[in-house]
Coordinates of C-alpha atoms and ligand atoms in Angstrom, one line a residue:
V105 CA 17.4 -15.4 -28.9
R106 CA 17.7 -11.7 -28.4
V107 CA 17.9 -10.3 -24.9
Y108 CA 14.4 -8.8 -25.0
E109 CA 13.0 -12.2 -26.0
A110 CA 15.0 -13.9 -23.2
V111 CA 13.8 -11.3 -20.7
A112 CA 10.2 -11.9 -21.7
A113 CA 10.7 -15.7 -21.5
V114 CA 12.2 -15.5 -18.0
L115 CA 9.3 -13.3 -16.8
K116 CA 6.8 -15.8 -18.3
R117 CA 8.6 -18.7 -16.7
E118 CA 8.9 -17.1 -13.3
G119 CA 5.1 -16.6 -13.3
A120 CA 4.5 -13.1 -14.4
E121 CA 0.8 -13.2 -15.4
A122 CA 0.2 -9.5 -16.0
A123 CA 2.3 -6.6 -17.3
F124 CA 1.2 -3.0 -16.9
V125 CA 2.6 -0.9 -19.7
L126 CA 2.8 2.3 -21.6
M127 CA 4.6 1.9 -24.9
A128 CA 7.6 3.8 -26.1
E129 CA 10.3 3.0 -28.7
D130 CA 12.7 1.5 -26.2
V131 CA 10.3 -1.0 -24.7
A132 CA 8.0 -1.7 -27.6
K133 CA 9.6 -5.0 -28.7
L134 CA 9.6 -6.3 -25.1
I135 CA 5.9 -5.5 -24.7
V136 CA 4.9 -7.2 -27.9
E137 CA 7.0 -10.2 -26.9
L138 CA 5.3 -10.5 -23.5
D139 CA 1.9 -10.4 -25.2
R140 CA 3.0 -13.1 -27.7
L141 CA 4.1 -15.3 -24.8
G142 CA 0.7 -15.0 -23.2
V143 CA 1.4 -12.5 -20.4
A144 CA -1.7 -10.3 -20.0
V145 CA -0.7 -6.9 -21.1
Y146 CA -2.6 -3.9 -19.7
S147 CA -2.0 -0.7 -21.6
T148 CA -2.5 2.4 -19.5
R149 CA -3.0 6.1 -20.3
H150 CA -0.2 7.5 -18.1
E151 CA 3.0 5.9 -16.7
S152 CA 1.8 6.6 -13.2
G153 CA -1.1 4.3 -14.1
A154 CA 1.3 1.6 -15.3
V155 CA 3.5 1.8 -12.2
G156 CA 0.6 2.2 -9.8
M157 CA -1.3 -0.7 -11.3
A158 CA 1.7 -3.0 -10.9
D159 CA 2.0 -1.8 -7.3
G160 CA -1.7 -2.4 -6.6
Y161 CA -1.5 -5.8 -8.3
A162 CA 1.5 -6.8 -6.2
R163 CA 0.1 -5.5 -2.9
S164 CA -3.2 -7.2 -3.2
S165 CA -2.0 -10.5 -4.7
G166 CA 1.3 -11.0 -2.9
R167 CA 2.9 -11.8 -6.3
F168 CA 5.6 -9.7 -7.8
G169 CA 4.5 -6.7 -10.0
L170 CA 5.7 -5.8 -13.4
A171 CA 5.5 -2.4 -15.2
V172 CA 7.1 -1.6 -18.5
I173 CA 7.4 2.1 -19.4
G174 CA 9.6 4.2 -21.6
R175 CA 12.9 5.9 -20.6
G176 CA 13.2 9.6 -19.8
P177 CA 9.8 11.2 -19.8
G178 CA 8.1 7.9 -19.4
L179 CA 10.0 7.2 -16.2
T180 CA 9.6 10.7 -14.9
N181 CA 5.9 10.5 -15.5
G182 CA 5.8 7.4 -13.3
M183 CA 7.8 9.1 -10.4
N184 CA 5.1 9.6 -7.8
A185 CA 3.8 6.1 -8.2
L186 CA 7.3 4.8 -8.1
I187 CA 8.2 6.5 -4.9
T188 CA 5.0 5.4 -3.4
A189 CA 5.6 1.8 -4.3
A190 CA 9.2 1.8 -3.1
R191 CA 8.1 3.3 0.3
A192 CA 5.4 0.7 0.6
R193 CA 8.2 -1.9 -0.1
T194 CA 6.2 -3.4 -2.9
G195 CA 8.0 -6.2 -4.6
M196 CA 8.0 -5.2 -8.3
L197 CA 10.1 -4.5 -11.3
V198 CA 9.8 -1.4 -13.5
V199 CA 11.5 -2.1 -16.8
T200 CA 12.6 0.8 -19.0
G201 CA 15.2 1.8 -21.5
A202 CA 18.3 3.8 -21.2
S203 CA 18.0 7.5 -21.9
S204 CA 21.7 8.3 -21.9
V205 CA 22.2 7.4 -25.5
V206 CA 24.7 9.5 -27.4
S207 CA 24.5 9.6 -31.1
E208 CA 26.9 11.1 -33.7
R209 CA 25.5 13.8 -35.9
D210 CA 27.7 15.7 -38.3
G211 CA 30.7 14.5 -36.3
R212 CA 29.3 15.9 -33.1
A213 CA 28.2 13.8 -30.2
E214 CA 24.6 14.5 -29.3
R215 CA 22.5 13.4 -26.4
H216 CA 19.1 11.9 -27.1
P217 CA 16.4 14.5 -26.4
K218 CA 14.9 12.1 -23.9
Y219 CA 18.1 12.2 -21.9
V220 CA 17.8 12.6 -18.2
D221 CA 20.3 11.2 -15.6
Q222 CA 18.1 8.3 -14.7
A223 CA 20.6 6.8 -12.3
M224 CA 21.0 10.1 -10.4
L225 CA 17.2 10.5 -10.3
L226 CA 16.7 7.1 -8.9
E227 CA 19.5 7.5 -6.4
S228 CA 17.9 10.7 -5.1
I229 CA 14.6 8.9 -4.4
R230 CA 16.4 5.9 -3.1
V231 CA 14.9 3.4 -5.5
A232 CA 17.0 0.4 -6.3
H233 CA 18.1 0.3 -10.0
F234 CA 20.1 -2.0 -12.2
T235 CA 21.3 -1.6 -15.8
L236 CA 21.1 -4.9 -17.7
D237 CA 24.3 -4.2 -19.6
S238 CA 25.6 -7.7 -20.2
A239 CA 23.8 -9.6 -22.9
A240 CA 25.8 -12.7 -22.0
S241 CA 24.3 -12.9 -18.5
A242 CA 21.0 -11.0 -19.1
A243 CA 18.7 -13.9 -18.6
A244 CA 20.3 -15.1 -15.4
D245 CA 20.7 -11.5 -14.1
F246 CA 17.0 -10.8 -14.8
E247 CA 16.0 -14.0 -12.9
A248 CA 18.0 -12.7 -9.9
L249 CA 16.2 -9.4 -10.1
I250 CA 12.8 -11.2 -10.0
D251 CA 14.0 -13.0 -7.0
R252 CA 14.8 -9.7 -5.3
A253 CA 11.4 -8.3 -6.2
R254 CA 9.8 -11.4 -4.7
N255 CA 11.5 -10.5 -1.5
G256 CA 10.0 -7.1 -1.4
A257 CA 12.3 -4.9 -3.4
T258 CA 11.0 -2.2 -5.8
I259 CA 13.6 -2.2 -8.6
V260 CA 13.9 -0.2 -11.8
V261 CA 15.7 -2.3 -14.5
T262 CA 17.2 -0.3 -17.4
V263 CA 17.6 -2.3 -20.6
P264 CA 19.7 -0.3 -23.1
E265 CA 18.5 -0.7 -26.6
D266 CA 21.7 -2.2 -27.9
V267 CA 21.7 -4.8 -25.2
A268 CA 18.0 -5.6 -25.8
D269 CA 18.7 -6.4 -29.4
A270 CA 21.9 -8.4 -28.8
E271 CA 22.1 -12.1 -28.7
A272 CA 21.5 -13.4 -25.2
G273 CA 24.1 -15.7 -23.6
D274 CA 23.8 -18.2 -20.9
E275 CA 26.4 -17.0 -18.6
P276 CA 25.7 -17.1 -14.8
V277 CA 24.4 -14.2 -12.8
R278 CA 26.8 -11.4 -12.0
S279 CA 27.5 -11.0 -8.3
S280 CA 26.4 -7.4 -8.3
I281 CA 22.9 -8.4 -9.0
S282 CA 22.6 -11.7 -7.0
G283 CA 22.9 -11.5 -3.2
S284 CA 19.2 -11.3 -2.4
D285 CA 17.9 -8.9 0.2
R286 CA 16.7 -11.8 2.2
G287 CA 18.5 -11.9 5.6
E288 CA 19.9 -15.1 6.9
L289 CA 19.1 -16.3 10.3
T290 CA 22.5 -17.1 11.6
D291 CA 22.2 -15.8 15.2
L292 CA 19.6 -17.4 17.4
A293 CA 20.7 -15.4 20.5
P294 CA 18.1 -12.6 20.1
I295 CA 15.3 -15.2 19.7
A296 CA 16.4 -16.8 23.0
A297 CA 16.5 -13.4 24.6
V298 CA 12.9 -12.7 23.5
A299 CA 11.8 -16.1 24.8
D300 CA 13.6 -15.4 28.1
L301 CA 11.8 -12.0 28.4
L302 CA 8.4 -13.6 27.7
H303 CA 9.1 -16.1 30.4
T304 CA 10.1 -13.5 33.0
E305 CA 7.0 -13.2 35.1
W306 CA 7.5 -9.7 36.4
A307 CA 8.8 -8.3 33.1
A308 CA 6.1 -9.5 30.8
R309 CA 2.7 -9.6 32.4
R310 CA 0.9 -7.8 29.6
P311 CA 2.7 -8.6 26.3
L312 CA 1.3 -7.2 23.1
V313 CA 2.0 -8.6 19.6
L314 CA 2.0 -5.9 17.0
A315 CA 1.9 -6.9 13.3
G316 CA 2.9 -4.4 10.6
R317 CA 2.8 -4.6 6.9
G318 CA 6.1 -6.5 6.8
A319 CA 4.5 -9.3 8.8
A320 CA 1.4 -9.5 6.5
N321 CA 3.6 -9.5 3.4
A322 CA 5.8 -12.3 4.9
G323 CA 2.8 -14.4 5.5
V324 CA 3.5 -15.0 9.2
L325 CA 0.2 -13.8 10.7
G326 CA -0.9 -17.4 11.6
A327 CA 2.4 -18.0 13.4
L328 CA 2.1 -14.7 15.2
S329 CA -1.3 -15.8 16.5
D330 CA 0.3 -18.9 17.9
I331 CA 3.0 -16.9 19.5
G332 CA 0.4 -14.6 21.1
D333 CA -1.5 -17.6 22.3
R334 CA 1.5 -19.2 23.9
A335 CA 2.7 -16.0 25.4
G336 CA -0.6 -14.9 26.7
A337 CA -0.4 -11.7 24.7
L338 CA -3.0 -9.4 23.1
M339 CA -2.8 -8.9 19.4
A340 CA -2.8 -5.6 17.5
S341 CA -1.9 -4.3 14.0
T342 CA -0.8 -1.1 12.4
L343 CA -3.1 0.6 9.9
Y344 CA -1.4 -1.0 7.0
A345 CA -1.9 -4.5 8.4
Q346 CA -5.4 -3.8 9.5
S347 CA -7.6 -6.9 10.1
A348 CA -4.5 -9.0 10.5
F349 CA -6.1 -10.9 13.4
A350 CA -9.7 -10.0 12.7
L351 CA -11.3 -13.2 14.1
D352 CA -9.2 -13.3 17.3
P353 CA -11.1 -12.4 20.4
F354 CA -7.8 -11.1 21.9
D355 CA -7.2 -8.8 18.9
I356 CA -7.5 -5.1 19.9
G357 CA -7.4 -4.0 16.2
V358 CA -5.5 -1.1 14.8
I359 CA -3.3 1.0 17.1
G360 CA -2.3 4.6 16.3
T361 CA -4.3 7.3 14.6
F362 CA -7.3 5.2 13.7
A363 CA -7.4 3.2 17.0
S364 CA -10.5 2.8 19.1
D365 CA -10.4 4.2 22.6
T366 CA -10.3 0.7 24.0
A367 CA -7.4 -0.3 21.8
V368 CA -5.4 2.8 22.9
E369 CA -6.2 2.1 26.6
L370 CA -5.1 -1.6 26.3
A371 CA -2.0 -0.8 24.2
M372 CA -1.0 1.8 26.8
S373 CA -1.2 -0.7 29.6
A374 CA 1.0 -3.3 27.9
D375 CA 4.5 -3.8 29.4
V376 CA 6.2 -5.6 26.5
V377 CA 5.5 -4.9 22.8
L378 CA 6.8 -7.3 20.2
A379 CA 6.6 -5.5 16.9
F380 CA 6.9 -7.5 13.7
G381 CA 7.6 -5.8 10.4
S382 CA 6.4 -2.4 11.6
S383 CA 8.5 0.7 11.4
L384 CA 6.7 2.0 14.5
N385 CA 6.2 5.3 12.7
P386 CA 4.6 8.3 14.5
F387 CA 1.1 7.4 13.2
T388 CA 1.2 4.0 14.7
T389 CA 2.5 5.1 18.1
Y390 CA 0.9 8.6 18.5
S391 CA 4.4 10.0 18.1
G392 CA 5.7 7.4 20.6
D393 CA 3.1 8.1 23.3
I394 CA 1.4 4.7 23.0
L395 CA 4.7 2.8 23.5
K396 CA 6.2 4.9 26.3
E397 CA 7.8 3.1 29.2
K398 CA 7.5 -0.3 27.7
T399 CA 10.0 -2.9 26.7
I400 CA 10.0 -2.8 22.9
V401 CA 11.3 -5.7 20.8
Q402 CA 11.5 -5.1 17.1
F403 CA 11.6 -7.8 14.5
D404 CA 12.6 -6.7 11.0
R405 CA 14.6 -7.9 8.1
D406 CA 15.8 -4.4 7.3
A407 CA 18.5 -3.2 9.6
A408 CA 17.6 0.4 8.9
A409 CA 14.2 -0.1 10.5
F410 CA 15.6 -0.6 14.0
G411 CA 15.1 2.4 16.2
R412 CA 14.3 4.6 13.2
F413 CA 11.4 6.4 14.9
L414 CA 11.9 5.5 18.6
P415 CA 14.5 3.6 20.6
V416 CA 14.0 -0.1 21.0
D417 CA 15.2 -2.4 23.7
L418 CA 15.9 -5.5 21.6
E419 CA 16.5 -5.9 17.9
V420 CA 15.8 -9.1 16.1
P421 CA 17.2 -8.9 12.6
G422 CA 16.3 -11.4 9.8
D423 CA 13.6 -12.4 7.5
L424 CA 10.3 -12.8 9.4
R425 CA 9.8 -16.0 7.6
E426 CA 12.7 -17.4 9.6
T427 CA 12.6 -15.4 12.9
V428 CA 8.9 -15.8 13.6
P429 CA 8.9 -19.6 13.3
A430 CA 12.1 -19.7 15.3
L431 CA 10.5 -17.8 18.1
L432 CA 7.4 -20.0 18.0
D433 CA 9.6 -23.1 18.2
E434 CA 11.5 -21.7 21.1
L435 CA 8.3 -20.9 23.0
R436 CA 7.0 -24.4 22.3
R437 CA 10.2 -26.0 23.7
R438 CA 9.6 -24.1 26.9
A439 CA 6.9 -24.5 29.5
P440 CA 3.7 -22.5 28.8
T441 CA 3.7 -19.0 30.3
G442 CA 0.0 -19.0 31.4
R443 CA -2.9 -16.9 30.1
R444 CA -1.7 -13.6 31.5
W445 CA -4.1 -10.9 30.4
R446 CA -6.0 -13.3 28.0
T447 CA -8.9 -13.4 30.4
L448 CA -12.6 -13.4 29.8
E449 CA -12.7 -9.9 31.2
T450 CA -10.2 -8.6 28.6
A451 CA -12.1 -10.4 25.8
T452 CA -15.4 -8.8 27.0
K453 CA -13.7 -5.4 27.1
I454 CA -12.3 -5.8 23.6
A455 CA -15.6 -7.0 22.2
G456 CA -17.3 -4.0 23.8
G457 CA -14.8 -1.6 22.2
K458 CA -15.5 -3.0 18.8
T459 CA -19.2 -2.5 18.8
R460 CA -19.6 0.8 16.9
S461 CA -21.9 3.5 18.1
P462 CA -24.3 4.6 15.4
V463 CA -22.8 7.3 13.2
P464 CA -25.1 10.4 13.2
N465 CA -26.5 11.6 9.9
R466 CA -25.8 15.3 9.4
S467 CA -26.7 15.3 5.7
T468 CA -28.3 18.5 4.6
D469 CA -30.5 19.5 1.7
G470 CA -28.8 18.0 -1.4
K471 CA -25.5 17.1 0.4
L472 CA -24.5 14.0 2.2
D473 CA -22.7 13.7 5.5
P474 CA -19.4 12.0 4.4
R475 CA -18.9 10.1 7.6
W476 CA -22.5 8.8 7.6
L477 CA -22.2 8.0 3.9
M478 CA -19.1 5.8 4.5
A479 CA -20.8 4.0 7.4
E480 CA -23.8 3.3 5.1
L481 CA -21.4 2.1 2.3
D482 CA -19.7 -0.2 4.7
E483 CA -23.1 -1.9 5.1
A484 CA -24.1 -1.7 1.4
L485 CA -20.9 -3.0 -0.2
P486 CA -20.0 -6.7 -0.1
K487 CA -17.7 -7.5 2.8
E488 CA -15.3 -9.4 0.5
R489 CA -13.6 -6.3 -0.8
T490 CA -10.4 -4.4 -1.5
V491 CA -10.5 -0.9 -0.1
V492 CA -8.2 1.6 -1.8
V493 CA -7.8 5.1 -0.3
D494 CA -6.6 8.2 -2.1
G495 CA -5.4 11.4 -0.4
G496 CA -7.3 14.4 1.0
N497 CA -9.7 15.0 3.9
S498 CA -12.1 12.3 2.8
L499 CA -9.7 9.6 3.8
A500 CA -10.5 10.2 7.5
F501 CA -14.1 9.0 6.8
S502 CA -13.3 6.2 4.4
I503 CA -10.6 4.6 6.5
G504 CA -12.6 5.2 9.7
Q505 CA -15.7 3.4 8.4
L506 CA -14.9 0.9 5.6
A507 CA -13.8 -2.4 7.1
V508 CA -11.5 -4.8 5.2
P509 CA -11.3 -8.6 5.3
D510 CA -7.5 -8.8 5.7
P511 CA -4.3 -6.7 5.2
H512 CA -4.2 -7.5 1.5
G513 CA -7.6 -6.0 1.2
F514 CA -6.5 -2.5 2.3
L515 CA -4.3 -0.3 0.0
F516 CA -3.4 3.1 1.3
S517 CA -1.8 5.2 -1.4
L518 CA -0.2 7.9 0.8
E519 CA 3.3 6.5 1.5
Y520 CA 4.6 9.6 -0.3
F521 CA 1.7 11.8 0.7
S522 CA 0.9 12.2 -3.0
M523 CA -2.7 12.5 -3.9
G524 CA -3.7 10.8 -7.1
C525 CA -2.0 7.5 -6.5
G526 CA -5.2 5.6 -5.5
Q527 CA -6.9 5.1 -8.9
A528 CA -4.1 3.0 -10.4
L529 CA -3.6 1.0 -7.2
A530 CA -7.3 0.2 -7.4
L531 CA -7.1 -0.9 -11.0
G532 CA -4.2 -3.2 -10.3
A533 CA -6.0 -4.7 -7.3
A534 CA -9.1 -5.3 -9.5
V535 CA -6.8 -7.3 -11.9
A536 CA -5.2 -9.2 -9.1
R537 CA -8.3 -10.1 -7.1
P538 CA -11.4 -10.5 -9.3
D539 CA -12.8 -12.5 -6.3
R540 CA -13.1 -9.3 -4.4
L541 CA -14.9 -6.1 -5.2
T542 CA -12.4 -3.2 -5.5
V543 CA -13.7 -0.1 -3.8
L544 CA -11.8 3.2 -4.4
A545 CA -12.5 6.0 -2.0
I546 CA -11.2 9.2 -3.7
G547 CA -11.8 13.0 -3.4
D548 CA -13.1 15.0 -6.4
G549 CA -9.6 16.5 -6.7
G550 CA -7.9 13.1 -6.8
A551 CA -10.6 11.9 -9.3
M552 CA -10.0 14.8 -11.7
M553 CA -6.2 14.3 -11.5
T554 CA -6.4 10.7 -12.7
L555 CA -9.6 10.7 -14.8
G556 CA -7.8 9.4 -17.9
E557 CA -7.1 6.0 -16.3
L558 CA -10.8 5.4 -16.0
D559 CA -10.6 4.5 -19.7
T560 CA -8.2 1.7 -18.7
A561 CA -10.8 0.3 -16.3
V562 CA -13.4 0.5 -19.1
R563 CA -11.2 -1.1 -21.8
Y564 CA -10.5 -4.1 -19.6
G565 CA -13.9 -4.2 -17.9
L566 CA -12.5 -4.0 -14.4
P567 CA -15.2 -4.2 -11.8
I568 CA -14.4 -1.3 -9.5
V569 CA -16.6 1.1 -7.5
A570 CA -15.1 4.5 -7.3
I571 CA -16.7 6.5 -4.5
V572 CA -15.9 10.1 -5.4
V573 CA -16.3 12.1 -2.2
N574 CA -17.2 15.3 -3.9
D575 CA -16.9 18.5 -1.7
S576 CA -16.4 20.7 -4.8
G577 CA -12.8 21.4 -4.0
F578 CA -9.5 20.5 -2.4
G579 CA -11.1 20.0 1.0
A580 CA -7.8 19.7 2.8
E581 CA -6.5 22.9 1.2
M582 CA -9.8 24.8 1.8
Q583 CA -9.4 23.9 5.5
L584 CA -5.8 25.0 5.5
L585 CA -6.6 28.3 3.9
E586 CA -9.3 28.8 6.5
S587 CA -6.9 28.2 9.3
F588 CA -4.6 30.8 7.7
G589 CA -7.5 33.2 7.7
L590 CA -7.3 33.4 3.9
P591 CA -10.2 33.2 1.4
I592 CA -10.7 29.6 0.2
E593 CA -11.8 30.4 -3.4
L594 CA -8.6 29.3 -5.0
A595 CA -9.1 25.8 -3.6
R596 CA -12.7 25.5 -4.7
F597 CA -13.8 23.8 -7.9
E598 CA -17.0 23.6 -9.8
N599 CA -16.7 20.0 -11.0
P600 CA -18.4 18.5 -14.0
S601 CA -20.9 15.7 -13.1
F602 CA -18.7 12.7 -12.4
A603 CA -21.7 10.5 -13.4
E604 CA -21.8 12.1 -16.9
V605 CA -18.1 12.1 -17.3
A606 CA -18.1 8.4 -16.4
S607 CA -20.7 7.5 -18.9
A608 CA -18.9 9.5 -21.6
L609 CA -15.9 7.4 -20.9
G610 CA -17.9 4.2 -21.1
A611 CA -18.3 3.5 -17.4
R612 CA -21.4 3.5 -15.4
G613 CA -22.2 6.7 -13.4
L614 CA -24.4 7.5 -10.5
T615 CA -25.0 10.5 -8.3
L616 CA -25.8 10.4 -4.6
A617 CA -27.0 13.7 -3.1
S618 CA -29.5 12.6 -0.5
P619 CA -29.9 9.5 1.8
D620 CA -32.7 8.2 -0.4
D621 CA -30.3 7.8 -3.3
L622 CA -28.5 5.0 -1.6
A623 CA -31.1 2.5 -2.9
S624 CA -29.9 3.1 -6.5
L625 CA -26.4 2.3 -5.4
R626 CA -27.4 -1.1 -4.0
D627 CA -29.1 -1.9 -7.4
A628 CA -26.0 -0.8 -9.3
I629 CA -23.7 -3.0 -7.2
A630 CA -26.0 -6.0 -7.6
T631 CA -25.7 -5.7 -11.4
L632 CA -22.1 -4.5 -11.6
K633 CA -20.0 -5.3 -14.7
G634 CA -17.3 -2.8 -15.4
P635 CA -16.4 0.3 -13.4
L636 CA -19.0 2.3 -11.6
V637 CA -18.3 5.9 -10.6
V638 CA -20.4 7.3 -7.8
D639 CA -20.5 11.0 -7.5
C640 CA -21.2 11.7 -3.8
K641 CA -22.1 15.3 -3.1
V642 CA -21.0 15.9 0.4
T643 CA -21.1 18.6 3.0
T644 CA -18.1 20.5 4.2
E645 CA -19.5 21.2 7.6
R646 CA -17.3 19.6 10.2
P647 CA -19.1 20.0 13.5
D648 CA -17.7 17.0 15.3
Y649 CA -15.2 15.8 12.8
Q650 CA -12.6 18.4 13.4
E651 CA -10.6 16.2 15.9
L652 CA -10.5 13.4 13.4
L653 CA -9.3 15.6 10.6
D654 CA -6.7 17.2 12.9
R655 CA -5.4 13.7 13.7
I656 CA -4.5 12.9 10.1
R657 CA -2.4 16.0 9.6
F658 CA 1.3 15.8 9.8
Ligands
TPP957 C1 0.6 15.3 -5.9 C2 0.0 16.2 -4.9 N1 -0.4 17.5 -5.2 C3 -0.9 18.2 -4.2 C4 -1.0 17.8 -2.9 C5 -1.6 18.7 -1.8 N2 -2.9 18.2 -1.5 C6 -3.2 17.4 -0.5 S1 -4.8 17.0 -0.3 C7 -5.2 18.0 -1.6 C8 -6.7 18.1 -2.0 C9 -7.3 16.9 -2.4 O1 -8.6 17.2 -2.9 P1 -9.6 16.0 -2.9 O2 -9.0 14.9 -3.7 O3 -10.9 16.5 -3.5 O4 -9.8 15.6 -1.4 P2 -10.5 16.3 -0.2 O5 -9.4 16.9 0.6 O6 -11.4 17.4 -0.8 O7 -11.3 15.3 0.5 C10 -4.1 18.6 -2.1 C11 -4.2 19.5 -3.3 C12 -0.6 16.5 -2.6 N3 -0.6 15.9 -1.4 N4 -0.1 15.7 -3.6
MG958 MG1 -12.5 17.4 -2.5

């Protein structure tokens, strides 16, 4: 068995069901072998599509993702998607070839034209990378890499061509690759300290449990609910983990930039905050304001997360799959703490804060009010959905209005502030969760940037509704230029009709330009098969949205 065959077999055995690929000479055999073994191979049009689809697939399924792309230019094409995935801590592998091949020609050593210093490149963006350079231990090494991906690592695996073609051995894993990222819970002292704190009547009268993406990914949300219940705490989540406790009457919802006024008020009046798998970044905390003068306890498996954005009082290191149950056990061993601020009054207040006031409709002749549109879409689209959001001004309206069923149903693509990463995430999510409708909210700029990948959605018949919020330009940049007192023409675009472009590519297309057009969208969703592109002509007037737009700026 050759190494590329052994690698494919390990992937198949370890449960890889889908591979997102873009073929090149260095990975062609592996891709064909994966297909032969019954792994569903999705061929994309751009490496950012392959990497982004693997990311979206992993984020929405909770399984590890797999992309296979060529070395050199293939890898550099995938860079924005790769950085985005790594910053999202998506557990996935990107398999590629080695570009540092030197060949002899006329007695002179020559580098391959595709040469780029891949290791240095990946170092500079802080993405983990391994070179599979031992055929003897390749299978075992690869298994260990999958294990690391399962634990939330984004890893680029380079398989040099000579290794790929060599005979695979059955030597055990090399130590440089084993040693999973998973922390070991060896010290229970911090857990006891947290329990002590929660049992100190004067110190923890209004505890708040805050779940971040790390908690959602670790699958500990149920245990956190139990902890909140035992500690008499209110529940909250970061934007990434939105809807973590959606059914809980003591859940205040998202805190930070997209928080409701009630959530901000209640979060501000907490005295102890237990943060689980959240970096406590400035968007979550209003640059720290929400968490001022509180005792902050941070649970994270990554030591670098502690105090990264603001000082914390107590650090609890370790995998949440271990620390969270340990805390729950400790609380169960002790006497109940009482209901604290879990009162009927609080529940009523929370419920009041969640009833939305109707969104005004400021649509004009032939142009829709984007915020009103999103509120209408929230009603019109099935609740069982994955919402994927691309960059630009329009995200303020889509995030603000489109509800999601749980954290796996919300994929933000802005970890690197790169526009154009949403489309591929959406396609990957559509592969992973056919039980949910995938809704992509994207600007006209983002849509034109990634149009080619619509072909991938058509080829595989992926049911996705792409809402193109079309303000005829780079809205975010037009606004910026305006604020500079400069003309905005260079950020304005006359787009082709997205509905016509979609149908030319084999997708269904629809144009919404007035409130009456929404009926046609309802019909199209009811009979949806493959991708549907909805060209929504929107206004650029921002009478009462300015504050919202300002809040999403950095
Ligand atoms: C890869 C990349 N290029 C450029 C930018 C700068 N940028 C941020 S938003 C934006 C405009 C996006 O336009 P569109 O997708 O139509 O969204 P809108 O702001 O109009 O809603 C640009 C160019 C970026 N963030 N990332
Ligand atoms: Mg735009």
